[in-house]
Amino acid sequence: MVYDDSSRSSQRTGGVKLNQVYPPPESDTITDVDVIAIHGLDTNSTTTWTWNWKDRDPEKRDVNWLKDPDMLPRRIRTARGIILIQALVIAAASGSGYSSLWEASGGVVFLATPFRGTAFREIASTAIKFLKGYGSLTDRVVTDLLSNLQESTPFLQDLVGSFTSICVQRRQRGRPCRLAIFYETETTNLLRKLWPPFMKNTRKGSRPLVDSGSARLDIVSDPIPLQRSHVLMNKFGGPEDPGYDAVSGKVEIIICEICQAGPIDKANAWIRNEQYSLKRLGIERLSGELLPMDRCYINLAIVERPRKQTGIFKEHNEMRRDSPFSLFSRLRVETFQKEIMLSTIFEPRETRNGQMRPSRILIRGRAGVGKTTLCKKIIYEFTHCKLWQDLFDCVFWVPLRNLKLEGRRQNLGYNLKSLFYHEYLTQHPEGEDLADKLWHALTDTKANKMLFVLDGLDEVLDLDDTMLHFLPTLLNQPNVIITSRPNANLPPDLDSIHLELETIGFHPAQVNAYIENAFTDLQTGDVDSAKMEEIQSFLNNHRIIQGLVRIPIQLDALCYSWDNSPGSYSTSIAMPDSMTAIYQRIEESLWRKDVVRLEIWNRNKAQIARRTELFNVVNHELECLGSLAFTGMLNNVINFEAKHRDAISEHCSHRDQRFLLDEMLERVSFVRSSDSSSKKRHQSYHFLHLTFQEYFAARYFAQQWKDQGKLKCIVFGHGEGKATTTDTVEFLRKNKYTPRYDIFWRFVAGLLNTEGTTRFFQAIEEEPRDLLGPVHQRLVMCCLSEVSKDMLLRKPLEGQLSQWLLFECELTSEPRLPSVTEFPVEILKNTLAQEHNSTLGLLDSLTYRKGSFGELTQTIAAYITDEDPRIKIVAFEALQGQPLTEQHIQSTIECVTGDKDWDVRVAAIEALRGQPLTEQHLQAIITCLTYDKNPRIRMAITACVTGDENPRIRKAITACVTGDKDWDVRKAAIDALRGQPLTEQLLQTIIICLTDSDPSIGGVAIAMLKTQPKLPRRLLTPLAGLLKHKSMIVKERAVEILRSQPNSEDLFQAVALYLEDIDWGVRTSAIETLKDRPELPDQLLRVVTKAEIAECRPALSGTFFLAVLADLKHNDSCVRDTALEALLDPPALPGGILQAIVILLEDEDWAVRTAALEALQNQPALPEGVYQAVGLLFLKEESESVREKAVELLVSLRDLSSISSIQIEIIYETLLKRSCRQYVSWKVEGGFSRIMIGDKEYLADWPDLLTSVVQEVQKRLGVPPHLDMRP
């Protein structure tokens, strides 16, 4: 029960009254401990514990944390106990008659109790006189207690001593009274209640009333500070208040110990309140403010990574096509239409292992996008908002980097008990015992109810032997969320991942919401609308920055720099639309903050200093950051551990050094430590975001380029880092086509001065050049986007881009150069105006282009009235998501309702998505949806208006679910209703559909059910009946629904009927139903040949390979293709299997040939016949995709010197076409050929005679010649 003390109201009666505030007196709730809340002087029980929202937010109700159902009653359901120490001393005295009161008191929580007197002592005598006069007027008595607050009087000293003594005696008897002390850190106006309002500020009086010195008992070693004033020490605004979290958490721990809770409950309470407190889960902004999770970051966008889809399982891709070369793609901030809310990631869904409830989830993401923030949010939602508490009893957040700590690596027997102790329980007096109990609970029965959030897999892939045995134990727990950087390789002994996701940046709407939060005063709730409008206007005028600020840390940096450098963006419209320009502004703003933290200047001097003065004074820090960043780029290192910093510090200049390297890194805003609670030596450091590392590395390179100096290259190895020097031009020649230097080079171009920029572009154009060309042109245009418009070499370089644009149009009919945002708009406008033969390809390419088109929109919109329907279609597709004028919207509506070409009408409908439509426009669309004879038009309209809240639109869509005669239209209508609750009326409709004789009706019902996470039982019987339906499509979909159901013998038998079905789609669906299910019956193994089945067995058996070999020779090409997929993962295949795969290189089905090449490419060693078979294959191959796979396999296997001239020509033409849409480069230097396909590099000898072969094929294809940029 929870009581509060009403002693003030009963003073005249001479007694003390306790009000029971929770549970209500009439409740029959069983309680086993009381919480008694006793207020202080000059207060009453009504107001003491109540937070008054009246002056802060009038719409909110006042909150009493003792009885609010979301606060203490929820946190401690059967609890009680806060008593004044004098009463306890009296009770403990021999013969007092109240000894049972003292013995029953299990704990005391002191909220700003003045054990040593208070700051009030300076005016106490005046206050006593005033209160005595006031008391005589109100018939009240001033007690001697007030005198004891003046200073630490002998009475107070004796009282504290006596209380300490009786507590020690209790502890010695094994029945301790648990104590907790809280003190304030904010100040109080001591005259507030003594003087009239106009006199409150006439004297000094603002200071902490009960500070850490006053609120201290010798037997409590760790008093806890609360960031609030004295009057608010016992008032909390809600469950999310960090002060409430700290106090109630301490109460919960004490009560857990009083009630002798079980070890698991004790451990959970400790972890929840000590490790997962709101303060620890706060997000630190660059300003240094700690913001609570629910105020700082909007929900992070999480998307499924694409997986292979074939046959009838391939669904329409609704995403706008993305260029793989765009800055948005490079930064992973594309907009995905199919996303997963954090709260739903454990719900049954289609995963990489089929339909199931995923329990093992991998989440990838770049630095700064929010992986660790996501971990904090998971812990916050579970601990404080009850997320997933029906699934898990405990959630353990483990920063995996801690496994590298020296003390842990030396523990040869490291296990989960060690982990629990080190991560959570080292400060608990029973820590080792509780860790042991947690470990045994996990290994005995609790594994399925415990979730591990394992943060930073990429940081521990280089663990040494002492930890290698433990990491798989942790990673292979049944319930895990693992975070990692995007390109990290997964350990070979990692169990199956059920669902792979990726964190991306904010949506545009979330960017706006974040900006509003950033410029909102947390105390008053007032929004700085002027700054909000300024920054949003700035973003609207800078396309590239629109992408950058979708990265959370970048947006925080922009908001901070805007808020703290008011003059920095005063000419924002004129500021270049480049990455470099915005990073320079952010850098300057952060240095103005950091020079104060570095104790170089005071705040005022930092704000008024000129830019040159600022950068001169931090020259040494700039040198260290540049060296750190560049060395990391060179070694592909992002997290800088102690060994990396040792090597860098050894080779850095130490002149003008103010701090040691680690001390400097602690004080600058551009890097962050892995764990601020660790010892500095054990911490690793990383830049705020990879782009900040690239920026500072480019800064270092640009400085050396300007000074014509040498680059210091520190190479990390097994020992200490070795340093060499290299020329900047030589470094550029070697790395200009390396993918991970893409953003680095554009920063270099932006940071160079005029003279340096000219030399830089001349060096880029020098040999060795990309033999193919597209990679080189993309490098040039991205660097051009960072330099001034009047740069001397811009005109010839843009002229070369124009030639390449026309060449791509002729070569592929689908050019990709214009899809990159940095491609000059003027070139596009001129080409569209002059080259009609290229118009179709150019417009199609623009469907890949991200961001606002600006003035290009008008040029494209002119084509929606073109006579050629193909031109109109691609024009509408390119305009999707672009703001259209009223005139263009009207023209689009006219196409929707009146164009003769159905494809044009569909494209026009899709272009209307998100456009502001009038009632007249909506009526025209509804008419088409209801009456148009073409089902494609009705289906497109349904998809277009999905999510529209207009009631007429929703009514028309609902009518389509069962009323439209076309299945595709019904499916589109169902998709439009996705996520809506299954009302009884809708359930009845679905049941009727399930048993309808028309197979398309049943299919519609199945499709609707696929959108629901859980199915009612009454639907399962008619659903099972569809397994025998005459329609193959309906049977296949029924099996898909059953994939979400748990394992059972009935399920196995029902699905097994379709493993030999005559329709391949049904067979495949049945196979996918069973994959990743443990303990499959042996008789099913023969036909279940998908690769995932291997993960259900401890090892690939001979029986498995025999089954696969038989299927490789099957008459059905789909069976052969499926068997090949099963062979993609094993590291080494038996010889018989390899020979069978080689034979399939001549299969009549192109999909089988492609799968055979993929299977061979993953093998460490291949039989001799492979080289000849692959060489012959691509000489006669007509399929471009097969030829590309064959070329990649061939260049990875053989020395190019032994390949014929004809084969070289085919290789060149194949790689050239592929390089237009993927990252492929080919560089020849020093007698060696270097072919880069993605991140893979293939090195081979290069005879001089092959150069002439390549030149001949270039001439035949019309490849534009290189520019001669020599001075």
PDB file of C-alpha atoms in Angstrom, residues 85-182:
ATOM      1  CA  ILE A  85      14.959   9.327  11.193  1.00  0.00           C
ATOM      2  CA  GLN A  86      14.067  10.880  14.546  1.00  0.00           C
ATOM      3  CA  ALA A  87      11.006   8.674  14.798  1.00  0.00           C
ATOM      4  CA  LEU A  88      13.135   5.659  13.964  1.00  0.00           C
ATOM      5  CA  VAL A  89      15.769   6.541  16.562  1.00  0.00           C
ATOM      6  CA  ILE A  90      13.009   6.867  19.175  1.00  0.00           C
ATOM      7  CA  ALA A  91      11.430   3.606  18.080  1.00  0.00           C
ATOM      8  CA  ALA A  92      14.748   1.773  18.273  1.00  0.00           C
ATOM      9  CA  ALA A  93      15.438   2.972  21.804  1.00  0.00           C
ATOM     10  CA  SER A  94      15.241   0.345  24.531  1.00  0.00           C
ATOM     11  CA  GLY A  95      11.843   0.265  26.192  1.00  0.00           C
ATOM     12  CA  SER A  96      10.244   2.690  23.737  1.00  0.00           C
ATOM     13  CA  GLY A  97       7.395   0.317  23.004  1.00  0.00           C
ATOM     14  CA  TYR A  98       7.831   0.963  19.272  1.00  0.00           C
ATOM     15  CA  SER A  99      10.707  -1.408  18.525  1.00  0.00           C
ATOM     16  CA  SER A 100       8.506  -3.364  16.125  1.00  0.00           C
ATOM     17  CA  LEU A 101       8.166  -0.203  14.007  1.00  0.00           C
ATOM     18  CA  TRP A 102      11.941   0.016  13.653  1.00  0.00           C
ATOM     19  CA  GLU A 103      12.329  -3.689  12.938  1.00  0.00           C
ATOM     20  CA  ALA A 104       9.605  -3.543  10.266  1.00  0.00           C
ATOM     21  CA  SER A 105      11.226  -0.605   8.501  1.00  0.00           C
ATOM     22  CA  GLY A 106      13.154  -2.200   5.638  1.00  0.00           C
ATOM     23  CA  GLY A 107      14.321   0.892   3.840  1.00  0.00           C
ATOM     24  CA  VAL A 108      14.411   4.669   3.813  1.00  0.00           C
ATOM     25  CA  VAL A 109      14.642   6.995   0.806  1.00  0.00           C
ATOM     26  CA  PHE A 110      15.644  10.553   1.699  1.00  0.00           C
ATOM     27  CA  LEU A 111      14.698  13.272  -0.793  1.00  0.00           C
ATOM     28  CA  ALA A 112      16.927  16.297  -0.073  1.00  0.00           C
ATOM     29  CA  THR A 113      17.026  15.697   3.709  1.00  0.00           C
ATOM     30  CA  PRO A 114      19.401  18.240   5.402  1.00  0.00           C
ATOM     31  CA  PHE A 115      21.496  15.994   7.659  1.00  0.00           C
ATOM     32  CA  ARG A 116      24.195  18.698   7.911  1.00  0.00           C
ATOM     33  CA  GLY A 117      21.939  21.761   7.955  1.00  0.00           C
ATOM     34  CA  THR A 118      20.917  23.805   4.905  1.00  0.00           C
ATOM     35  CA  ALA A 119      21.774  26.933   3.000  1.00  0.00           C
ATOM     36  CA  PHE A 120      18.740  28.302   4.894  1.00  0.00           C
ATOM     37  CA  ARG A 121      20.972  28.874   7.926  1.00  0.00           C
ATOM     38  CA  GLU A 122      22.087  32.299   6.682  1.00  0.00           C
ATOM     39  CA  ILE A 123      18.574  33.721   7.041  1.00  0.00           C
ATOM     40  CA  ALA A 124      17.187  31.228   9.557  1.00  0.00           C
ATOM     41  CA  SER A 125      17.071  33.700  12.434  1.00  0.00           C
ATOM     42  CA  THR A 126      15.052  36.153  10.326  1.00  0.00           C
ATOM     43  CA  ALA A 127      12.823  33.351   9.185  1.00  0.00           C
ATOM     44  CA  ILE A 128      12.197  32.171  12.754  1.00  0.00           C
ATOM     45  CA  LYS A 129      11.125  35.650  13.821  1.00  0.00           C
ATOM     46  CA  PHE A 130       8.878  35.998  10.784  1.00  0.00           C
ATOM     47  CA  LEU A 131       7.297  32.575  11.248  1.00  0.00           C
ATOM     48  CA  LYS A 132       6.714  33.121  14.981  1.00  0.00           C
ATOM     49  CA  GLY A 133       4.830  36.310  14.148  1.00  0.00           C
ATOM     50  CA  TYR A 134       2.921  34.525  11.405  1.00  0.00           C
ATOM     51  CA  GLY A 135       2.199  31.628  13.753  1.00  0.00           C
ATOM     52  CA  SER A 136       0.744  33.893  16.443  1.00  0.00           C
ATOM     53  CA  LEU A 137      -1.652  35.344  13.875  1.00  0.00           C
ATOM     54  CA  THR A 138      -2.765  31.928  12.653  1.00  0.00           C
ATOM     55  CA  ASP A 139      -2.811  30.169  16.031  1.00  0.00           C
ATOM     56  CA  ARG A 140       0.084  27.864  15.067  1.00  0.00           C
ATOM     57  CA  VAL A 141       3.312  26.961  16.889  1.00  0.00           C
ATOM     58  CA  VAL A 142       6.840  27.156  15.459  1.00  0.00           C
ATOM     59  CA  THR A 143       8.773  24.092  16.624  1.00  0.00           C
ATOM     60  CA  ASP A 144      12.447  23.872  17.515  1.00  0.00           C
ATOM     61  CA  LEU A 145      13.028  21.786  14.397  1.00  0.00           C
ATOM     62  CA  LEU A 146      13.529  24.986  12.414  1.00  0.00           C
ATOM     63  CA  SER A 147      16.490  25.914  14.593  1.00  0.00           C
ATOM     64  CA  ASN A 148      18.158  22.669  13.654  1.00  0.00           C
ATOM     65  CA  LEU A 149      18.126  23.689   9.994  1.00  0.00           C
ATOM     66  CA  GLN A 150      20.346  26.698  10.578  1.00  0.00           C
ATOM     67  CA  GLU A 151      23.528  24.651  10.686  1.00  0.00           C
ATOM     68  CA  SER A 152      24.817  21.260  11.750  1.00  0.00           C
ATOM     69  CA  THR A 153      23.938  21.696  15.424  1.00  0.00           C
ATOM     70  CA  PRO A 154      24.930  19.279  18.177  1.00  0.00           C
ATOM     71  CA  PHE A 155      21.334  18.030  18.100  1.00  0.00           C
ATOM     72  CA  LEU A 156      21.590  17.208  14.396  1.00  0.00           C
ATOM     73  CA  GLN A 157      25.022  15.652  14.873  1.00  0.00           C
ATOM     74  CA  ASP A 158      23.727  13.452  17.702  1.00  0.00           C
ATOM     75  CA  LEU A 159      20.623  12.533  15.717  1.00  0.00           C
ATOM     76  CA  VAL A 160      22.648  11.527  12.650  1.00  0.00           C
ATOM     77  CA  GLY A 161      25.098   9.640  14.856  1.00  0.00           C
ATOM     78  CA  SER A 162      22.311   7.744  16.611  1.00  0.00           C
ATOM     79  CA  PHE A 163      20.638   6.874  13.326  1.00  0.00           C
ATOM     80  CA  THR A 164      23.952   5.674  11.884  1.00  0.00           C
ATOM     81  CA  SER A 165      24.517   3.520  14.980  1.00  0.00           C
ATOM     82  CA  ILE A 166      21.147   1.752  14.867  1.00  0.00           C
ATOM     83  CA  CYS A 167      21.556   1.147  11.120  1.00  0.00           C
ATOM     84  CA  VAL A 168      24.984  -0.430  11.677  1.00  0.00           C
ATOM     85  CA  GLN A 169      23.509  -2.636  14.421  1.00  0.00           C
ATOM     86  CA  ARG A 170      20.760  -3.809  12.063  1.00  0.00           C
ATOM     87  CA  ARG A 171      23.325  -4.584   9.385  1.00  0.00           C
ATOM     88  CA  GLN A 172      25.460  -6.589  11.842  1.00  0.00           C
ATOM     89  CA  ARG A 173      22.404  -8.676  12.765  1.00  0.00           C
ATOM     90  CA  GLY A 174      21.832  -9.493   9.096  1.00  0.00           C
ATOM     91  CA  ARG A 175      18.646  -7.396   8.856  1.00  0.00           C
ATOM     92  CA  PRO A 176      19.881  -4.176   7.257  1.00  0.00           C
ATOM     93  CA  CYS A 177      17.737  -1.110   6.745  1.00  0.00           C
ATOM     94  CA  ARG A 178      18.485  -0.142   3.151  1.00  0.00           C
ATOM     95  CA  LEU A 179      19.149   3.557   2.570  1.00  0.00           C
ATOM     96  CA  ALA A 180      19.130   5.848  -0.444  1.00  0.00           C
ATOM     97  CA  ILE A 181      19.843   9.566  -0.522  1.00  0.00           C
ATOM     98  CA  PHE A 182      18.952  12.070  -3.236  1.00  0.00           C
TER      99      PHE A 182
END
